[in-house]
């Protein structure tokens, strides 16, 4: 890389320089694509991006944090809002399974979950990410409450955890080819449990 390009990507301290951050993430994606999760390291990313390791660690405190950013950038999963909770949840799970199955994201997320079992920083990064996803999924339940489909005393966060558990089990056991009818049946059982009493 020439001096002019290097000057154009100077660090601006703890606040991320968008151009430098983007170059690092693109380098990380390339390392992951070429070397896989086993060959992914901050050192390899730093070499590829021609960036200092301290800069990377200042913006992403762990390998897992950087991987989660890659995962989030790649994730394109539509969250339906059909006006019906069963259709919303079934559609969401079908979209998520297809994304995990048809893109590198499934392998990235599976590896992150595996690393979190023995690495505290990975576990913390995954927990923080999951907190945001729990809130996101919970909004589908809150919308259904407002429509009167779901009982008012149902905890949307717990329902979101149940949905995540179903999804993660399929990811971790390589069952992302579950057909739409089976997904809908599981969702139907859940919806019956949280629905308004007739």
mmCIF file with all atom_site columns, C-alpha atoms in Angstrom:
data_model
loop_
_atom_site.group_PDB
_atom_site.id
_atom_site.type_symbol
_atom_site.label_atom_id
_atom_site.label_alt_id
_atom_site.label_comp_id
_atom_site.label_asym_id
_atom_site.label_entity_id
_atom_site.label_seq_id
_atom_site.pdbx_PDB_ins_code
_atom_site.Cartn_x
_atom_site.Cartn_y
_atom_site.Cartn_z
_atom_site.occupancy
_atom_site.B_iso_or_equiv
_atom_site.pdbx_formal_charge
_atom_site.auth_seq_id
_atom_site.auth_comp_id
_atom_site.auth_asym_id
_atom_site.auth_atom_id
_atom_site.pdbx_PDB_model_num
ATOM 1   C CA . UNK A 1 1   ? 0.000   0.000   0.000  1.00 0.00 ? 1   UNK A CA 1
ATOM 2   C CA . UNK A 1 2   ? 1.389   3.449   -0.933 1.00 0.00 ? 2   UNK A CA 1
ATOM 3   C CA . UNK A 1 3   ? 2.126   6.218   1.531  1.00 0.00 ? 3   UNK A CA 1
ATOM 4   C CA . UNK A 1 4   ? -0.802  8.302   0.257  1.00 0.00 ? 4   UNK A CA 1
ATOM 5   C CA . UNK A 1 5   ? -3.265  5.476   0.909  1.00 0.00 ? 5   UNK A CA 1
ATOM 6   C CA . UNK A 1 6   ? -1.759  4.856   4.325  1.00 0.00 ? 6   UNK A CA 1
ATOM 7   C CA . UNK A 1 7   ? -2.060  8.544   5.194  1.00 0.00 ? 7   UNK A CA 1
ATOM 8   C CA . UNK A 1 8   ? -5.679  8.471   4.037  1.00 0.00 ? 8   UNK A CA 1
ATOM 9   C CA . UNK A 1 9   ? -6.456  5.739   6.556  1.00 0.00 ? 9   UNK A CA 1
ATOM 10  C CA . UNK A 1 10  ? -4.790  7.204   9.639  1.00 0.00 ? 10  UNK A CA 1
ATOM 11  C CA . UNK A 1 11  ? -6.246  6.220   12.994 1.00 0.00 ? 11  UNK A CA 1
ATOM 12  C CA . UNK A 1 12  ? -8.316  8.850   14.778 1.00 0.00 ? 12  UNK A CA 1
ATOM 13  C CA . UNK A 1 13  ? -7.980  7.336   18.211 1.00 0.00 ? 13  UNK A CA 1
ATOM 14  C CA . UNK A 1 14  ? -10.587 5.243   19.979 1.00 0.00 ? 14  UNK A CA 1
ATOM 15  C CA . UNK A 1 15  ? -13.298 6.584   17.686 1.00 0.00 ? 15  UNK A CA 1
ATOM 16  C CA . UNK A 1 16  ? -13.431 4.431   14.576 1.00 0.00 ? 16  UNK A CA 1
ATOM 17  C CA . UNK A 1 17  ? -12.184 5.844   11.326 1.00 0.00 ? 17  UNK A CA 1
ATOM 18  C CA . UNK A 1 18  ? -14.922 4.525   8.988  1.00 0.00 ? 18  UNK A CA 1
ATOM 19  C CA . UNK A 1 19  ? -12.525 4.002   6.073  1.00 0.00 ? 19  UNK A CA 1
ATOM 20  C CA . UNK A 1 20  ? -9.988  2.103   8.184  1.00 0.00 ? 20  UNK A CA 1
ATOM 21  C CA . UNK A 1 21  ? -12.694 0.078   9.933  1.00 0.00 ? 21  UNK A CA 1
ATOM 22  C CA . UNK A 1 22  ? -14.219 -0.906  6.600  1.00 0.00 ? 22  UNK A CA 1
ATOM 23  C CA . UNK A 1 23  ? -10.813 -1.985  5.269  1.00 0.00 ? 23  UNK A CA 1
ATOM 24  C CA . UNK A 1 24  ? -10.236 -4.128  8.363  1.00 0.00 ? 24  UNK A CA 1
ATOM 25  C CA . UNK A 1 25  ? -13.645 -5.794  8.108  1.00 0.00 ? 25  UNK A CA 1
ATOM 26  C CA . UNK A 1 26  ? -13.125 -6.499  4.411  1.00 0.00 ? 26  UNK A CA 1
ATOM 27  C CA . UNK A 1 27  ? -9.724  -7.991  5.214  1.00 0.00 ? 27  UNK A CA 1
ATOM 28  C CA . UNK A 1 28  ? -11.302 -10.097 7.961  1.00 0.00 ? 28  UNK A CA 1
ATOM 29  C CA . UNK A 1 29  ? -13.943 -11.368 5.534  1.00 0.00 ? 29  UNK A CA 1
ATOM 30  C CA . UNK A 1 30  ? -11.201 -12.310 3.055  1.00 0.00 ? 30  UNK A CA 1
ATOM 31  C CA . UNK A 1 31  ? -9.156  -14.149 5.705  1.00 0.00 ? 31  UNK A CA 1
ATOM 32  C CA . UNK A 1 32  ? -12.251 -16.020 6.853  1.00 0.00 ? 32  UNK A CA 1
ATOM 33  C CA . UNK A 1 33  ? -13.186 -16.947 3.298  1.00 0.00 ? 33  UNK A CA 1
ATOM 34  C CA . UNK A 1 34  ? -9.680  -18.185 2.448  1.00 0.00 ? 34  UNK A CA 1
ATOM 35  C CA . UNK A 1 35  ? -8.540  -19.751 5.736  1.00 0.00 ? 35  UNK A CA 1
ATOM 36  C CA . UNK A 1 36  ? -11.811 -20.661 7.422  1.00 0.00 ? 36  UNK A CA 1
ATOM 37  C CA . UNK A 1 37  ? -12.586 -20.214 11.079 1.00 0.00 ? 37  UNK A CA 1
ATOM 38  C CA . UNK A 1 38  ? -9.623  -22.352 12.184 1.00 0.00 ? 38  UNK A CA 1
ATOM 39  C CA . UNK A 1 39  ? -7.184  -20.108 10.309 1.00 0.00 ? 39  UNK A CA 1
ATOM 40  C CA . UNK A 1 40  ? -8.800  -16.839 11.338 1.00 0.00 ? 40  UNK A CA 1
ATOM 41  C CA . UNK A 1 41  ? -6.740  -14.639 13.671 1.00 0.00 ? 41  UNK A CA 1
ATOM 42  C CA . UNK A 1 42  ? -6.281  -10.969 14.466 1.00 0.00 ? 42  UNK A CA 1
ATOM 43  C CA . UNK A 1 43  ? -2.662  -11.307 13.278 1.00 0.00 ? 43  UNK A CA 1
ATOM 44  C CA . UNK A 1 44  ? -3.805  -12.560 9.866  1.00 0.00 ? 44  UNK A CA 1
ATOM 45  C CA . UNK A 1 45  ? -6.371  -9.759  9.588  1.00 0.00 ? 45  UNK A CA 1
ATOM 46  C CA . UNK A 1 46  ? -3.786  -7.139  10.560 1.00 0.00 ? 46  UNK A CA 1
ATOM 47  C CA . UNK A 1 47  ? -1.399  -8.393  7.879  1.00 0.00 ? 47  UNK A CA 1
ATOM 48  C CA . UNK A 1 48  ? -4.132  -8.447  5.251  1.00 0.00 ? 48  UNK A CA 1
ATOM 49  C CA . UNK A 1 49  ? -5.426  -4.977  6.147  1.00 0.00 ? 49  UNK A CA 1
ATOM 50  C CA . UNK A 1 50  ? -1.948  -3.544  6.748  1.00 0.00 ? 50  UNK A CA 1
ATOM 51  C CA . UNK A 1 51  ? -3.214  -2.274  10.059 1.00 0.00 ? 51  UNK A CA 1
ATOM 52  C CA . UNK A 1 52  ? -1.735  -2.443  13.533 1.00 0.00 ? 52  UNK A CA 1
ATOM 53  C CA . UNK A 1 53  ? -3.034  -5.070  15.943 1.00 0.00 ? 53  UNK A CA 1
ATOM 54  C CA . UNK A 1 54  ? -3.545  -2.381  18.640 1.00 0.00 ? 54  UNK A CA 1
ATOM 55  C CA . UNK A 1 55  ? -5.911  -0.535  16.278 1.00 0.00 ? 55  UNK A CA 1
ATOM 56  C CA . UNK A 1 56  ? -7.954  -3.667  15.668 1.00 0.00 ? 56  UNK A CA 1
ATOM 57  C CA . UNK A 1 57  ? -8.114  -4.521  19.365 1.00 0.00 ? 57  UNK A CA 1
ATOM 58  C CA . UNK A 1 58  ? -9.106  -0.949  20.213 1.00 0.00 ? 58  UNK A CA 1
ATOM 59  C CA . UNK A 1 59  ? -12.177 -1.240  18.000 1.00 0.00 ? 59  UNK A CA 1
ATOM 60  C CA . UNK A 1 60  ? -12.878 -4.964  18.451 1.00 0.00 ? 60  UNK A CA 1
ATOM 61  C CA . UNK A 1 61  ? -11.687 -6.243  21.852 1.00 0.00 ? 61  UNK A CA 1
ATOM 62  C CA . UNK A 1 62  ? -11.597 -9.885  20.729 1.00 0.00 ? 62  UNK A CA 1
ATOM 63  C CA . UNK A 1 63  ? -11.591 -12.121 17.685 1.00 0.00 ? 63  UNK A CA 1
ATOM 64  C CA . UNK A 1 64  ? -15.193 -13.016 18.494 1.00 0.00 ? 64  UNK A CA 1
ATOM 65  C CA . UNK A 1 65  ? -16.253 -9.348  18.479 1.00 0.00 ? 65  UNK A CA 1
ATOM 66  C CA . UNK A 1 66  ? -14.793 -8.914  14.995 1.00 0.00 ? 66  UNK A CA 1
ATOM 67  C CA . UNK A 1 67  ? -16.449 -12.116 13.789 1.00 0.00 ? 67  UNK A CA 1
ATOM 68  C CA . UNK A 1 68  ? -19.811 -10.960 15.115 1.00 0.00 ? 68  UNK A CA 1
ATOM 69  C CA . UNK A 1 69  ? -19.448 -7.722  13.157 1.00 0.00 ? 69  UNK A CA 1
ATOM 70  C CA . UNK A 1 70  ? -18.738 -9.751  10.008 1.00 0.00 ? 70  UNK A CA 1
ATOM 71  C CA . UNK A 1 71  ? -21.756 -11.917 10.766 1.00 0.00 ? 71  UNK A CA 1
ATOM 72  C CA . UNK A 1 72  ? -23.996 -8.889  11.284 1.00 0.00 ? 72  UNK A CA 1
ATOM 73  C CA . UNK A 1 73  ? -22.847 -7.282  8.051  1.00 0.00 ? 73  UNK A CA 1
ATOM 74  C CA . UNK A 1 74  ? -23.603 -10.453 6.113  1.00 0.00 ? 74  UNK A CA 1
ATOM 75  C CA . UNK A 1 75  ? -26.917 -11.147 7.783  1.00 0.00 ? 75  UNK A CA 1
ATOM 76  C CA . UNK A 1 76  ? -29.907 -10.439 5.567  1.00 0.00 ? 76  UNK A CA 1
ATOM 77  C CA . UNK A 1 77  ? -32.908 -11.967 7.289  1.00 0.00 ? 77  UNK A CA 1
ATOM 78  C CA . UNK A 1 78  ? -36.312 -10.424 6.775  1.00 0.00 ? 78  UNK A CA 1
ATOM 79  C CA . UNK A 1 79  ? -38.530 -10.188 9.843  1.00 0.00 ? 79  UNK A CA 1
ATOM 80  C CA . UNK A 1 80  ? -42.105 -10.466 8.527  1.00 0.00 ? 80  UNK A CA 1
ATOM 81  C CA . UNK A 1 81  ? -44.920 -8.254  9.769  1.00 0.00 ? 81  UNK A CA 1
ATOM 82  C CA . UNK A 1 82  ? -47.977 -9.958  8.294  1.00 0.00 ? 82  UNK A CA 1
ATOM 83  C CA . UNK A 1 83  ? -50.476 -9.130  11.024 1.00 0.00 ? 83  UNK A CA 1
ATOM 84  C CA . UNK A 1 84  ? -50.508 -12.762 12.189 1.00 0.00 ? 84  UNK A CA 1
ATOM 85  C CA . UNK A 1 85  ? -48.050 -14.072 14.802 1.00 0.00 ? 85  UNK A CA 1
ATOM 86  C CA . UNK A 1 86  ? -47.922 -17.625 13.440 1.00 0.00 ? 86  UNK A CA 1
ATOM 87  C CA . UNK A 1 87  ? -47.111 -16.378 9.942  1.00 0.00 ? 87  UNK A CA 1
ATOM 88  C CA . UNK A 1 88  ? -44.553 -13.908 11.322 1.00 0.00 ? 88  UNK A CA 1
ATOM 89  C CA . UNK A 1 89  ? -42.645 -16.472 13.384 1.00 0.00 ? 89  UNK A CA 1
ATOM 90  C CA . UNK A 1 90  ? -42.768 -19.227 10.753 1.00 0.00 ? 90  UNK A CA 1
ATOM 91  C CA . UNK A 1 91  ? -41.626 -16.798 8.060  1.00 0.00 ? 91  UNK A CA 1
ATOM 92  C CA . UNK A 1 92  ? -38.813 -15.492 10.241 1.00 0.00 ? 92  UNK A CA 1
ATOM 93  C CA . UNK A 1 93  ? -37.502 -19.003 10.982 1.00 0.00 ? 93  UNK A CA 1
ATOM 94  C CA . UNK A 1 94  ? -37.728 -20.065 7.337  1.00 0.00 ? 94  UNK A CA 1
ATOM 95  C CA . UNK A 1 95  ? -35.764 -16.950 6.311  1.00 0.00 ? 95  UNK A CA 1
ATOM 96  C CA . UNK A 1 96  ? -33.172 -17.504 9.044  1.00 0.00 ? 96  UNK A CA 1
ATOM 97  C CA . UNK A 1 97  ? -32.642 -21.177 8.189  1.00 0.00 ? 97  UNK A CA 1
ATOM 98  C CA . UNK A 1 98  ? -32.234 -20.337 4.497  1.00 0.00 ? 98  UNK A CA 1
ATOM 99  C CA . UNK A 1 99  ? -29.700 -17.607 5.314  1.00 0.00 ? 99  UNK A CA 1
ATOM 100 C CA . UNK A 1 100 ? -27.651 -19.883 7.563  1.00 0.00 ? 100 UNK A CA 1
ATOM 101 C CA . UNK A 1 101 ? -27.829 -22.699 5.017  1.00 0.00 ? 101 UNK A CA 1
ATOM 102 C CA . UNK A 1 102 ? -27.099 -20.736 1.842  1.00 0.00 ? 102 UNK A CA 1
ATOM 103 C CA . UNK A 1 103 ? -24.419 -18.269 3.008  1.00 0.00 ? 103 UNK A CA 1
ATOM 104 C CA . UNK A 1 104 ? -21.184 -18.514 5.056  1.00 0.00 ? 104 UNK A CA 1
ATOM 105 C CA . UNK A 1 105 ? -23.036 -16.970 8.004  1.00 0.00 ? 105 UNK A CA 1
ATOM 106 C CA . UNK A 1 106 ? -24.244 -20.315 9.333  1.00 0.00 ? 106 UNK A CA 1
ATOM 107 C CA . UNK A 1 107 ? -20.707 -21.635 9.695  1.00 0.00 ? 107 UNK A CA 1
ATOM 108 C CA . UNK A 1 108 ? -19.519 -18.374 11.261 1.00 0.00 ? 108 UNK A CA 1
ATOM 109 C CA . UNK A 1 109 ? -22.260 -18.374 13.873 1.00 0.00 ? 109 UNK A CA 1
ATOM 110 C CA . UNK A 1 110 ? -21.882 -22.092 14.615 1.00 0.00 ? 110 UNK A CA 1
ATOM 111 C CA . UNK A 1 111 ? -18.167 -21.558 15.208 1.00 0.00 ? 111 UNK A CA 1
ATOM 112 C CA . UNK A 1 112 ? -18.826 -18.588 17.482 1.00 0.00 ? 112 UNK A CA 1
ATOM 113 C CA . UNK A 1 113 ? -21.186 -20.658 19.615 1.00 0.00 ? 113 UNK A CA 1
ATOM 114 C CA . UNK A 1 114 ? -18.595 -23.429 19.816 1.00 0.00 ? 114 UNK A CA 1
ATOM 115 C CA . UNK A 1 115 ? -15.801 -21.038 20.829 1.00 0.00 ? 115 UNK A CA 1
ATOM 116 C CA . UNK A 1 116 ? -18.023 -19.438 23.468 1.00 0.00 ? 116 UNK A CA 1
ATOM 117 C CA . UNK A 1 117 ? -18.046 -22.746 25.356 1.00 0.00 ? 117 UNK A CA 1
ATOM 118 C CA . UNK A 1 118 ? -14.372 -22.398 26.271 1.00 0.00 ? 118 UNK A CA 1
ATOM 119 C CA . UNK A 1 119 ? -13.511 -18.728 25.767 1.00 0.00 ? 119 UNK A CA 1
ATOM 120 C CA . UNK A 1 120 ? -14.892 -16.084 28.122 1.00 0.00 ? 120 UNK A CA 1
ATOM 121 C CA . UNK A 1 121 ? -14.438 -13.189 25.695 1.00 0.00 ? 121 UNK A CA 1
ATOM 122 C CA . UNK A 1 122 ? -16.300 -15.106 22.970 1.00 0.00 ? 122 UNK A CA 1
ATOM 123 C CA . UNK A 1 123 ? -19.059 -15.946 25.453 1.00 0.00 ? 123 UNK A CA 1
ATOM 124 C CA . UNK A 1 124 ? -19.383 -12.282 26.465 1.00 0.00 ? 124 UNK A CA 1
ATOM 125 C CA . UNK A 1 125 ? -19.490 -11.100 22.840 1.00 0.00 ? 125 UNK A CA 1
ATOM 126 C CA . UNK A 1 126 ? -22.098 -13.710 21.953 1.00 0.00 ? 126 UNK A CA 1
ATOM 127 C CA . UNK A 1 127 ? -24.200 -12.829 25.023 1.00 0.00 ? 127 UNK A CA 1
ATOM 128 C CA . UNK A 1 128 ? -24.176 -9.138  24.069 1.00 0.00 ? 128 UNK A CA 1
ATOM 129 C CA . UNK A 1 129 ? -25.177 -9.932  20.490 1.00 0.00 ? 129 UNK A CA 1
ATOM 130 C CA . UNK A 1 130 ? -27.916 -12.314 21.666 1.00 0.00 ? 130 UNK A CA 1
ATOM 131 C CA . UNK A 1 131 ? -29.357 -9.636  23.934 1.00 0.00 ? 131 UNK A CA 1
ATOM 132 C CA . UNK A 1 132 ? -30.007 -7.421  20.918 1.00 0.00 ? 132 UNK A CA 1
ATOM 133 C CA . UNK A 1 133 ? -31.485 -10.287 18.913 1.00 0.00 ? 133 UNK A CA 1
ATOM 134 C CA . UNK A 1 134 ? -33.746 -11.218 21.853 1.00 0.00 ? 134 UNK A CA 1
ATOM 135 C CA . UNK A 1 135 ? -35.158 -7.699  21.836 1.00 0.00 ? 135 UNK A CA 1
ATOM 136 C CA . UNK A 1 136 ? -35.570 -7.769  18.049 1.00 0.00 ? 136 UNK A CA 1
ATOM 137 C CA . UNK A 1 137 ? -37.498 -11.065 18.061 1.00 0.00 ? 137 UNK A CA 1
ATOM 138 C CA . UNK A 1 138 ? -39.478 -9.953  21.103 1.00 0.00 ? 138 UNK A CA 1
ATOM 139 C CA . UNK A 1 139 ? -40.909 -7.071  19.096 1.00 0.00 ? 139 UNK A CA 1
ATOM 140 C CA . UNK A 1 140 ? -42.851 -9.576  16.986 1.00 0.00 ? 140 UNK A CA 1
ATOM 141 C CA . UNK A 1 141 ? -44.458 -10.846 20.191 1.00 0.00 ? 141 UNK A CA 1
ATOM 142 C CA . UNK A 1 142 ? -45.224 -7.326  21.415 1.00 0.00 ? 142 UNK A CA 1
ATOM 143 C CA . UNK A 1 143 ? -46.937 -6.509  18.111 1.00 0.00 ? 143 UNK A CA 1
ATOM 144 C CA . UNK A 1 144 ? -49.046 -9.649  18.509 1.00 0.00 ? 144 UNK A CA 1
ATOM 145 C CA . UNK A 1 145 ? -49.965 -8.574  22.051 1.00 0.00 ? 145 UNK A CA 1
ATOM 146 C CA . UNK A 1 146 ? -51.151 -5.232  20.715 1.00 0.00 ? 146 UNK A CA 1
ATOM 147 C CA . UNK A 1 147 ? -53.350 -7.081  18.199 1.00 0.00 ? 147 UNK A CA 1
ATOM 148 C CA . UNK A 1 148 ? -54.813 -9.257  20.947 1.00 0.00 ? 148 UNK A CA 1
ATOM 149 C CA . UNK A 1 149 ? -53.278 -12.491 19.618 1.00 0.00 ? 149 UNK A CA 1
ATOM 150 C CA . UNK A 1 150 ? -51.002 -13.047 22.621 1.00 0.00 ? 150 UNK A CA 1
ATOM 151 C CA . UNK A 1 151 ? -51.941 -12.925 26.309 1.00 0.00 ? 151 UNK A CA 1
ATOM 152 C CA . UNK A 1 152 ? -50.953 -9.695  28.029 1.00 0.00 ? 152 UNK A CA 1
ATOM 153 C CA . UNK A 1 153 ? -48.951 -11.460 30.755 1.00 0.00 ? 153 UNK A CA 1
ATOM 154 C CA . UNK A 1 154 ? -46.663 -13.316 28.330 1.00 0.00 ? 154 UNK A CA 1
ATOM 155 C CA . UNK A 1 155 ? -42.983 -12.353 28.646 1.00 0.00 ? 155 UNK A CA 1
ATOM 156 C CA . UNK A 1 156 ? -41.847 -11.518 25.102 1.00 0.00 ? 156 UNK A CA 1
ATOM 157 C CA . UNK A 1 157 ? -38.198 -12.092 26.023 1.00 0.00 ? 157 UNK A CA 1
ATOM 158 C CA . UNK A 1 158 ? -38.820 -15.662 27.168 1.00 0.00 ? 158 UNK A CA 1
ATOM 159 C CA . UNK A 1 159 ? -40.742 -16.420 23.977 1.00 0.00 ? 159 UNK A CA 1
ATOM 160 C CA . UNK A 1 160 ? -37.828 -14.976 21.983 1.00 0.00 ? 160 UNK A CA 1
ATOM 161 C CA . UNK A 1 161 ? -35.498 -17.335 23.886 1.00 0.00 ? 161 UNK A CA 1
ATOM 162 C CA . UNK A 1 162 ? -37.684 -20.308 22.928 1.00 0.00 ? 162 UNK A CA 1
ATOM 163 C CA . UNK A 1 163 ? -37.562 -19.288 19.267 1.00 0.00 ? 163 UNK A CA 1
ATOM 164 C CA . UNK A 1 164 ? -33.771 -18.873 19.466 1.00 0.00 ? 164 UNK A CA 1
ATOM 165 C CA . UNK A 1 165 ? -33.395 -22.275 21.138 1.00 0.00 ? 165 UNK A CA 1
ATOM 166 C CA . UNK A 1 166 ? -35.325 -23.936 18.323 1.00 0.00 ? 166 UNK A CA 1
ATOM 167 C CA . UNK A 1 167 ? -33.201 -22.136 15.710 1.00 0.00 ? 167 UNK A CA 1
ATOM 168 C CA . UNK A 1 168 ? -29.849 -22.775 17.403 1.00 0.00 ? 168 UNK A CA 1
ATOM 169 C CA . UNK A 1 169 ? -30.599 -26.496 17.839 1.00 0.00 ? 169 UNK A CA 1
ATOM 170 C CA . UNK A 1 170 ? -31.211 -26.800 14.104 1.00 0.00 ? 170 UNK A CA 1
ATOM 171 C CA . UNK A 1 171 ? -28.039 -24.839 13.336 1.00 0.00 ? 171 UNK A CA 1
ATOM 172 C CA . UNK A 1 172 ? -25.827 -26.840 15.689 1.00 0.00 ? 172 UNK A CA 1
ATOM 173 C CA . UNK A 1 173 ? -27.149 -30.233 14.561 1.00 0.00 ? 173 UNK A CA 1
ATOM 174 C CA . UNK A 1 174 ? -27.038 -29.459 10.832 1.00 0.00 ? 174 UNK A CA 1
ATOM 175 C CA . UNK A 1 175 ? -30.796 -29.571 10.335 1.00 0.00 ? 175 UNK A CA 1
ATOM 176 C CA . UNK A 1 176 ? -31.293 -26.335 8.422  1.00 0.00 ? 176 UNK A CA 1
ATOM 177 C CA . UNK A 1 177 ? -33.160 -28.137 5.646  1.00 0.00 ? 177 UNK A CA 1
ATOM 178 C CA . UNK A 1 178 ? -36.254 -28.529 7.850  1.00 0.00 ? 178 UNK A CA 1
ATOM 179 C CA . UNK A 1 179 ? -39.311 -28.161 5.650  1.00 0.00 ? 179 UNK A CA 1
ATOM 180 C CA . UNK A 1 180 ? -41.765 -25.314 6.043  1.00 0.00 ? 180 UNK A CA 1
ATOM 181 C CA . UNK A 1 181 ? -44.530 -27.591 7.347  1.00 0.00 ? 181 UNK A CA 1
ATOM 182 C CA . UNK A 1 182 ? -42.368 -28.833 10.245 1.00 0.00 ? 182 UNK A CA 1
ATOM 183 C CA . UNK A 1 183 ? -41.327 -25.286 11.154 1.00 0.00 ? 183 UNK A CA 1
ATOM 184 C CA . UNK A 1 184 ? -44.922 -24.135 11.077 1.00 0.00 ? 184 UNK A CA 1
ATOM 185 C CA . UNK A 1 185 ? -46.026 -27.049 13.265 1.00 0.00 ? 185 UNK A CA 1
ATOM 186 C CA . UNK A 1 186 ? -43.447 -26.093 15.928 1.00 0.00 ? 186 UNK A CA 1
ATOM 187 C CA . UNK A 1 187 ? -44.541 -22.465 15.765 1.00 0.00 ? 187 UNK A CA 1
ATOM 188 C CA . UNK A 1 188 ? -48.191 -23.490 16.069 1.00 0.00 ? 188 UNK A CA 1
ATOM 189 C CA . UNK A 1 189 ? -47.487 -25.364 19.314 1.00 0.00 ? 189 UNK A CA 1
ATOM 190 C CA . UNK A 1 190 ? -45.758 -22.274 20.697 1.00 0.00 ? 190 UNK A CA 1
ATOM 191 C CA . UNK A 1 191 ? -48.520 -19.918 19.616 1.00 0.00 ? 191 UNK A CA 1
ATOM 192 C CA . UNK A 1 192 ? -51.150 -22.113 21.268 1.00 0.00 ? 192 UNK A CA 1
ATOM 193 C CA . UNK A 1 193 ? -49.255 -21.807 24.548 1.00 0.00 ? 193 UNK A CA 1
ATOM 194 C CA . UNK A 1 194 ? -48.991 -18.013 24.489 1.00 0.00 ? 194 UNK A CA 1
ATOM 195 C CA . UNK A 1 195 ? -52.311 -17.182 22.855 1.00 0.00 ? 195 UNK A CA 1
ATOM 196 C CA . UNK A 1 196 ? -55.262 -15.451 24.449 1.00 0.00 ? 196 UNK A CA 1
ATOM 197 C CA . UNK A 1 197 ? -57.594 -17.821 26.281 1.00 0.00 ? 197 UNK A CA 1
ATOM 198 C CA . UNK A 1 198 ? -60.809 -18.243 24.355 1.00 0.00 ? 198 UNK A CA 1
#
